[in-house]
Amino acid sequence: MFDFFKKKSPTADTPRESTNPQPLNGRKGHVGGIEALTLDGTMYFFGFDFRSDLVVSPLIPDAALMARFASEHMEQRDGVHDQAYWRELVGYAIDGSELCSEEASRTFDTQALAAAIAGLGRVRREGTPEPGFGIEYHLRYLLGAAGGWEVPEEAGDEDADAWIGFIAGNEPVPEGESLSDVAARLQKHLNALVDAAPGNWGTLFAVLKS
């Protein structure tokens, strides 16, 4: 039915007791499903509550451990299920997503993210556009969902997509604003997203901070 071993990234199917992950910020008993992203060639699974727009688990690089986590801490609309049930849903997450249909938008590279942040720093210092600049919307969305949407108002994201367009040179900066200031606001927003993200979400994507 599913080629669970199509990618080598999820580790062996026998998780160790000492590595059992816990729900983020006490988010136990949420009704949700399994999603996945790839970072530096490793696939990580996570639980997601679609109704509340919340990530409920750490990033878990092990298919069996993800199934165990879900069987212990998550539910479906018809109640709790065993590991075998959740293992099948993990299989769906390897090749598909209910959140983001494009695999490229669910695949990230630390060096590329670091290069983007370095480019953002140049814009802050020099005030000139950085052609091709971008920070994937889906990544910013997931960090917000992991952090419980607790980014401070002053570092809000209401203009983040527009800021990225200005920085890339796709659109002119509005009159009365400088590109350096726009870049500084975007960096402040990224810093706040990472700071609010609990567990290994914040550590794995710490490269976005500056």
Short mmCIF file of C-alpha atoms in Angstrom, two decimals:
data_model
loop_
_atom_site.label_atom_id
_atom_site.label_comp_id
_atom_site.label_asym_id
_atom_site.label_seq_id
_atom_site.Cartn_x
_atom_site.Cartn_y
_atom_site.Cartn_z
CA MET A 1 0.00 0.00 0.00
CA PHE A 2 2.71 2.44 1.04
CA ASP A 3 6.41 2.34 0.41
CA PHE A 4 7.33 3.19 3.99
CA PHE A 5 11.02 2.82 3.22
CA LYS A 6 11.12 4.88 0.07
CA LYS A 7 13.33 7.40 1.85
CA LYS A 8 16.13 6.45 4.19
CA SER A 9 15.53 9.41 6.46
CA PRO A 10 13.19 7.86 9.06
CA THR A 11 15.29 5.66 11.33
CA ALA A 12 14.72 2.07 12.40
CA ASP A 13 11.31 0.89 13.53
CA THR A 14 12.39 0.02 17.09
CA PRO A 15 12.51 3.22 19.18
CA ARG A 16 14.38 3.33 22.46
CA GLU A 17 12.46 3.94 25.67
CA SER A 18 14.77 6.76 26.72
CA THR A 19 13.98 8.76 23.59
CA ASN A 20 10.19 8.92 23.98
CA PRO A 21 9.19 12.50 23.06
CA GLN A 22 6.57 14.44 24.98
CA PRO A 23 3.82 16.78 23.70
CA LEU A 24 4.80 20.40 23.16
CA ASN A 25 3.67 22.61 26.03
CA GLY A 26 1.26 20.00 27.37
CA ARG A 27 -0.66 19.60 24.09
CA LYS A 28 -1.94 16.13 24.92
CA GLY A 29 -5.16 14.62 23.61
CA HIS A 30 -5.44 16.81 20.51
CA VAL A 31 -7.37 15.48 17.54
CA GLY A 32 -5.03 15.61 14.58
CA GLY A 33 -2.87 13.88 12.02
CA ILE A 34 0.74 13.32 11.03
CA GLU A 35 2.77 15.70 8.88
CA ALA A 36 6.42 15.69 7.84
CA LEU A 37 9.21 17.94 6.64
CA THR A 38 12.75 17.27 5.46
CA LEU A 39 15.73 19.15 6.87
CA ASP A 40 19.25 18.52 5.56
CA GLY A 41 18.15 15.23 4.01
CA THR A 42 16.49 13.87 7.16
CA MET A 43 12.73 13.46 7.28
CA TYR A 44 11.09 14.56 10.52
CA PHE A 45 7.51 13.71 11.47
CA PHE A 46 5.26 15.74 13.73
CA GLY A 47 1.71 15.72 15.03
CA PHE A 48 -0.60 18.50 13.90
CA ASP A 49 -4.01 19.66 15.13
CA PHE A 50 -5.63 21.01 11.96
CA ARG A 51 -8.61 22.51 13.74
CA SER A 52 -6.49 24.57 16.13
CA ASP A 53 -3.56 25.21 13.76
CA LEU A 54 -1.13 23.82 16.33
CA VAL A 55 1.92 21.59 16.13
CA VAL A 56 1.57 19.15 19.04
CA SER A 57 4.86 17.23 18.96
CA PRO A 58 8.58 17.78 18.59
CA LEU A 59 10.16 16.94 15.25
CA ILE A 60 10.62 13.15 15.33
CA PRO A 61 13.06 11.49 12.86
CA ASP A 62 11.71 7.99 13.47
CA ALA A 63 8.53 6.53 11.93
CA ALA A 64 7.84 4.03 14.72
CA LEU A 65 8.52 6.59 17.44
CA MET A 66 6.10 9.00 15.75
CA ALA A 67 3.44 6.29 15.73
CA ARG A 68 4.09 5.57 19.41
CA PHE A 69 3.86 9.26 20.29
CA ALA A 70 0.54 9.58 18.45
CA SER A 71 -0.92 6.44 20.06
CA GLU A 72 -0.06 7.80 23.52
CA HIS A 73 -0.78 11.51 23.11
CA MET A 74 -3.09 12.10 20.12
CA GLU A 75 -6.58 11.16 19.00
CA GLN A 76 -8.66 10.97 15.84
CA ARG A 77 -12.27 12.11 15.64
CA ASP A 78 -13.43 8.63 16.64
CA GLY A 79 -11.08 8.44 19.63
CA VAL A 80 -7.71 6.88 20.43
CA HIS A 81 -5.91 4.33 18.22
CA ASP A 82 -3.01 1.92 18.52
CA GLN A 83 0.48 2.23 17.05
CA ALA A 84 -0.36 0.14 13.98
CA TYR A 85 -3.12 2.55 13.02
CA TRP A 86 -0.87 5.58 13.43
CA ARG A 87 2.00 3.86 11.62
CA GLU A 88 -0.18 3.76 8.53
CA LEU A 89 -0.84 7.51 8.82
CA VAL A 90 2.90 8.09 9.15
CA GLY A 91 3.20 6.32 5.81
CA TYR A 92 0.85 8.83 4.23
CA ALA A 93 2.99 11.69 5.57
CA ILE A 94 6.11 10.41 3.81
CA ASP A 95 4.75 11.29 0.38
CA GLY A 96 1.88 13.70 1.05
CA SER A 97 0.62 16.51 3.23
CA GLU A 98 -2.71 18.03 4.22
CA LEU A 99 -0.93 21.35 4.86
CA CYS A 100 1.40 21.82 1.90
CA SER A 101 1.12 19.92 -1.37
CA GLU A 102 4.50 20.95 -2.80
CA GLU A 103 7.34 18.74 -1.55
CA ALA A 104 9.87 21.50 -2.28
CA SER A 105 8.04 23.76 0.18
CA ARG A 106 8.41 21.07 2.87
CA THR A 107 12.14 20.57 2.24
CA PHE A 108 14.74 22.78 3.91
CA ASP A 109 18.51 23.07 4.00
CA THR A 110 20.39 24.66 6.88
CA GLN A 111 23.12 26.09 4.65
CA ALA A 112 20.54 27.67 2.34
CA LEU A 113 18.69 29.16 5.32
CA ALA A 114 21.99 30.50 6.70
CA ALA A 115 22.76 32.07 3.33
CA ALA A 116 19.34 33.72 3.29
CA ILE A 117 19.90 35.16 6.76
CA ALA A 118 23.34 36.40 5.70
CA GLY A 119 21.71 38.09 2.72
CA LEU A 120 19.11 39.64 5.00
CA GLY A 121 21.94 40.99 7.13
CA ARG A 122 23.50 42.63 4.07
CA VAL A 123 20.18 44.31 3.28
CA ARG A 124 19.98 45.60 6.85
CA ARG A 125 23.47 47.08 6.58
CA GLU A 126 23.47 48.34 3.00
CA GLY A 127 19.82 49.01 2.22
CA THR A 128 19.95 47.41 -1.23
CA PRO A 129 17.77 44.52 -2.50
CA GLU A 130 18.84 40.87 -2.34
CA PRO A 131 17.56 39.28 -5.60
CA GLY A 132 16.14 35.81 -5.10
CA PHE A 133 15.75 36.27 -1.35
CA GLY A 134 13.09 34.15 0.33
CA ILE A 135 12.12 32.38 3.53
CA GLU A 136 9.53 29.71 2.74
CA TYR A 137 6.03 30.60 3.96
CA HIS A 138 5.37 27.02 5.09
CA LEU A 139 8.38 27.07 7.41
CA ARG A 140 7.30 30.34 8.97
CA TYR A 141 3.79 28.96 9.37
CA LEU A 142 5.00 25.79 11.08
CA LEU A 143 7.22 27.70 13.49
CA GLY A 144 4.25 29.89 14.39
CA ALA A 145 2.07 26.82 14.91
CA ALA A 146 4.74 25.17 17.06
CA GLY A 147 5.02 28.30 19.18
CA GLY A 148 1.27 28.51 19.70
CA TRP A 149 1.04 31.78 17.75
CA GLU A 150 2.62 33.62 20.66
CA VAL A 151 4.87 35.94 18.65
CA PRO A 152 4.79 39.39 20.29
CA GLU A 153 2.61 41.93 18.51
CA GLU A 154 5.57 44.19 17.79
CA ALA A 155 7.22 41.31 15.90
CA GLY A 156 4.01 40.27 14.13
CA ASP A 157 3.86 38.75 10.68
CA GLU A 158 1.03 40.70 9.09
CA ASP A 159 3.46 42.09 6.50
CA ALA A 160 6.09 39.34 6.38
CA ASP A 161 5.31 38.23 2.82
CA ALA A 162 5.36 41.84 1.63
CA TRP A 163 8.64 42.44 3.47
CA ILE A 164 10.20 39.46 1.68
CA GLY A 165 9.03 40.83 -1.67
CA PHE A 166 10.58 44.23 -0.94
CA ILE A 167 13.86 42.66 0.18
CA ALA A 168 14.05 40.52 -2.97
CA GLY A 169 13.46 43.61 -5.09
CA ASN A 170 10.16 42.31 -6.45
CA GLU A 171 8.27 45.40 -5.32
CA PRO A 172 9.35 48.95 -4.48
CA VAL A 173 9.51 49.88 -0.81
CA PRO A 174 6.61 52.16 0.18
CA GLU A 175 7.38 55.84 0.38
CA GLY A 176 8.71 56.86 3.76
CA GLU A 177 10.23 53.44 4.52
CA SER A 178 13.77 52.22 4.05
CA LEU A 179 14.75 48.75 2.91
CA SER A 180 17.10 48.50 5.89
CA ASP A 181 14.19 49.04 8.27
CA VAL A 182 12.07 46.46 6.45
CA ALA A 183 14.90 43.92 6.71
CA ALA A 184 15.30 44.67 10.42
CA ARG A 185 11.57 44.10 11.02
CA LEU A 186 11.68 40.78 9.18
CA GLN A 187 14.71 39.63 11.18
CA LYS A 188 12.95 40.61 14.41
CA HIS A 189 9.96 38.54 13.32
CA LEU A 190 12.11 35.49 12.50
CA ASN A 191 13.91 35.81 15.84
CA ALA A 192 10.55 35.86 17.64
CA LEU A 193 9.30 32.79 15.75
CA VAL A 194 12.37 30.77 16.73
CA ASP A 195 12.31 32.03 20.34
CA ALA A 196 8.65 31.01 20.72
CA ALA A 197 9.11 27.56 19.15
CA PRO A 198 9.47 24.91 21.89
CA GLY A 199 11.53 21.74 21.93
CA ASN A 200 13.73 20.93 18.98
CA TRP A 201 11.73 23.18 16.66
CA GLY A 202 13.68 26.13 18.01
CA THR A 203 17.04 24.37 18.05
CA LEU A 204 16.82 22.82 14.58
CA PHE A 205 15.84 26.15 13.03
CA ALA A 206 18.03 28.39 15.20
CA VAL A 207 19.88 29.31 12.00
CA LEU A 208 17.05 31.77 11.27
CA LYS A 209 18.09 33.95 14.20
CA SER A 210 20.52 36.83 13.99
#
